């Protein structure tokens, strides 16, 4: 899987995936965290339930008005997959992502091709103090936008 190239998991890292469904990306993230003694948190929206054999701390979120629970600077990567376009409060979702990321950590937003206006999203990420926003074509059928929370920039967290 080419998306694997975007990650450099280190011992003790914590990754958060916020999504509507568990798929091969979820299993890849879980495996990467297990391999380095890290922690994989999975926030799952909707009525679907996660596979029993995924190694993750799973929280279920009833509707797209609610936000996942995450502590400040708790995560080294946040992946928003198939949820950004559906979420009723995109600004709150991006704010939560910013707060929960450690300094120099990445946010990755994945949506099925054609759903996102990637240029607008990159500007929105800049507005929320994420830097170096970029599109990367590594997952078939998906648009991927990645940006970084920089140390001592922006919102001060």
XYZ file of C-alpha atoms in Angstrom:
157
model
C 0.000 0.000 0.000
C 1.572 3.282 -1.086
C -0.078 5.253 1.731
C 2.338 3.465 4.088
C 5.099 5.713 2.710
C 3.498 8.769 4.352
C 4.099 7.471 7.857
C 7.188 7.100 10.002
C 5.892 5.467 13.171
C 8.150 5.697 16.201
C 7.960 3.859 19.513
C 5.213 5.289 21.671
C 3.463 7.185 18.852
C -0.291 7.610 18.949
C -2.377 7.755 15.811
C -6.051 8.713 15.585
C -8.297 7.750 12.701
C -11.719 9.395 12.533
C -13.859 7.571 9.998
C -17.188 6.069 9.022
C -15.857 2.597 8.264
C -13.022 0.259 9.078
C -11.006 -0.750 6.020
C -7.486 -1.712 4.974
C -6.170 1.739 5.945
C -7.480 1.248 9.484
C -5.803 -2.144 9.715
C -2.555 -0.710 8.316
C -2.500 2.073 10.932
C -3.299 -0.402 13.704
C -0.483 -2.714 12.574
C 2.023 0.134 12.351
C 1.216 1.224 15.903
C 1.395 -2.338 17.200
C 4.797 -2.833 15.536
C 6.330 0.122 17.408
C 4.502 -0.230 20.707
C 2.284 2.721 19.882
C -1.412 3.291 20.339
C -4.095 3.379 17.671
C -7.303 5.233 18.510
C -10.266 4.770 16.201
C -13.277 7.111 16.308
C -16.031 5.417 14.325
C -19.071 7.386 13.143
C -22.440 5.897 12.298
C -24.076 2.612 13.049
C -21.321 0.335 11.800
C -19.215 -1.544 14.294
C -15.529 -2.219 14.042
C -14.049 -5.561 13.235
C -13.380 -7.509 16.404
C -9.816 -8.314 15.387
C -8.547 -4.748 14.876
C -6.091 -3.701 17.563
C -7.483 -0.270 18.426
C -9.056 1.741 21.191
C -12.451 2.262 19.586
C -14.972 4.956 20.384
C -18.334 5.045 18.647
C -19.898 8.363 17.713
C -23.627 8.445 17.051
C -23.973 11.315 14.621
C -22.062 13.820 12.540
C -22.783 16.698 14.925
C -20.635 15.163 17.661
C -16.852 15.173 17.943
C -14.468 12.426 19.020
C -12.844 12.787 22.408
C -9.139 13.562 22.302
C -6.748 15.209 24.717
C -4.489 18.129 23.724
C -1.231 17.048 22.054
C -2.202 13.391 22.419
C -1.657 12.273 18.806
C 1.198 12.224 16.334
C -1.078 11.757 13.305
C -4.789 12.408 12.764
C -6.466 10.781 9.765
C -9.943 12.036 8.829
C -11.283 9.457 6.363
C -14.710 9.699 4.733
C -15.908 12.042 7.500
C -14.757 15.578 6.700
C -17.324 16.173 3.941
C -20.119 14.578 6.025
C -19.420 16.296 9.334
C -21.883 19.046 10.229
C -19.231 21.178 11.960
C -16.079 20.958 9.874
C -14.510 23.884 11.733
C -14.894 22.116 15.082
C -13.453 18.921 13.586
C -10.381 20.793 12.330
C -10.001 22.631 15.659
C -10.125 19.338 17.553
C -7.565 17.868 15.157
C -5.249 20.831 15.687
C -5.537 20.630 19.481
C -4.954 16.900 19.709
C -1.882 16.915 17.463
C 1.593 17.175 18.933
C 3.873 19.821 17.452
C 5.261 18.907 14.016
C 2.509 16.300 13.610
C 0.369 15.682 10.524
C -3.290 15.775 9.620
C -4.417 13.671 6.671
C -7.835 14.103 5.110
C -9.071 11.373 2.785
C -12.310 11.586 0.801
C -13.516 9.709 -2.239
C -12.355 11.395 -5.455
C -14.449 14.341 -6.547
C -16.045 15.115 -3.169
C -13.489 17.675 -1.966
C -12.476 20.971 -3.455
C -8.828 20.312 -2.596
C -7.667 23.893 -3.246
C -10.345 25.250 -0.921
C -9.489 22.620 1.700
C -5.788 23.507 1.561
C -6.688 27.166 2.172
C -8.987 26.143 5.035
C -6.144 24.167 6.595
C -3.897 27.237 6.314
C -6.639 29.301 7.984
C -6.620 26.802 10.864
C -2.838 27.248 11.206
C -1.794 24.012 9.529
C 1.177 24.469 7.204
C 2.602 22.884 4.051
C -0.805 21.621 2.888
C -0.434 19.382 -0.132
C -2.367 16.861 -2.196
C -0.836 13.446 -2.647
C -2.099 10.719 -4.975
C -1.362 7.487 -3.104
C -4.767 5.848 -2.529
C -6.781 4.692 -5.531
C -10.202 6.317 -5.652
C -9.377 8.898 -2.958
C -8.224 12.486 -2.770
C -5.678 12.933 0.010
C -4.725 16.275 1.549
C -1.946 16.358 4.123
C -0.743 19.255 6.284
C 1.467 19.803 9.306
C 1.050 21.450 12.690
C 4.239 23.451 13.140
C 5.931 24.176 16.445
C 5.456 27.762 17.701
C 3.123 28.669 14.831
C -0.505 29.602 14.912
C -2.799 28.864 17.780
C -0.101 28.270 20.370
C -0.977 24.724 21.304
